[in-house]
Amino acid sequence: MQLIVTETEAQLVVIVDEARIDAAIATRFKDRLREIVLRGKKPVRLDMRRVDFMDSSGLGAMIAVRKALPEALPLVLDGLTPNVERVFRLTRMDSVFDIRPVATQQE
């Protein structure tokens, strides 16, 4: 599970450096990401450009992380690939998460 964390004064930027978030890694993903965002106590921008596939286990992990954050701390999903965006749209989670179409971090 590769997560690259950059902290600025205003937010945490977490790059998910995985091609898949599925049942094989969902629990580790959730635990590690929850640890990062709760320790940071800042708004989180999750750069998802490198994730090509997410199943229901991955979506469940994302929901668990969102629920773990205080309501006042946003979790922005940045640069979803079409396959991953489809999962959010089909489950109507695109109305729950703040999804941005273009990543703000450069590679």
mmCIF file of C-alpha atoms in Angstrom, residues 23 56 71 83:
data_model
loop_
_atom_site.group_PDB
_atom_site.id
_atom_site.type_symbol
_atom_site.label_atom_id
_atom_site.label_comp_id
_atom_site.label_asym_id
_atom_site.label_seq_id
_atom_site.Cartn_x
_atom_site.Cartn_y
_atom_site.Cartn_z
ATOM 1 C CA ALA A 23 -10.701 -6.365 -1.507
ATOM 2 C CA SER A 56 -17.089 -2.094 -3.418
ATOM 3 C CA GLU A 71 -17.536 17.090 9.619
ATOM 4 C CA ASN A 83 -13.551 3.775 -14.031
#
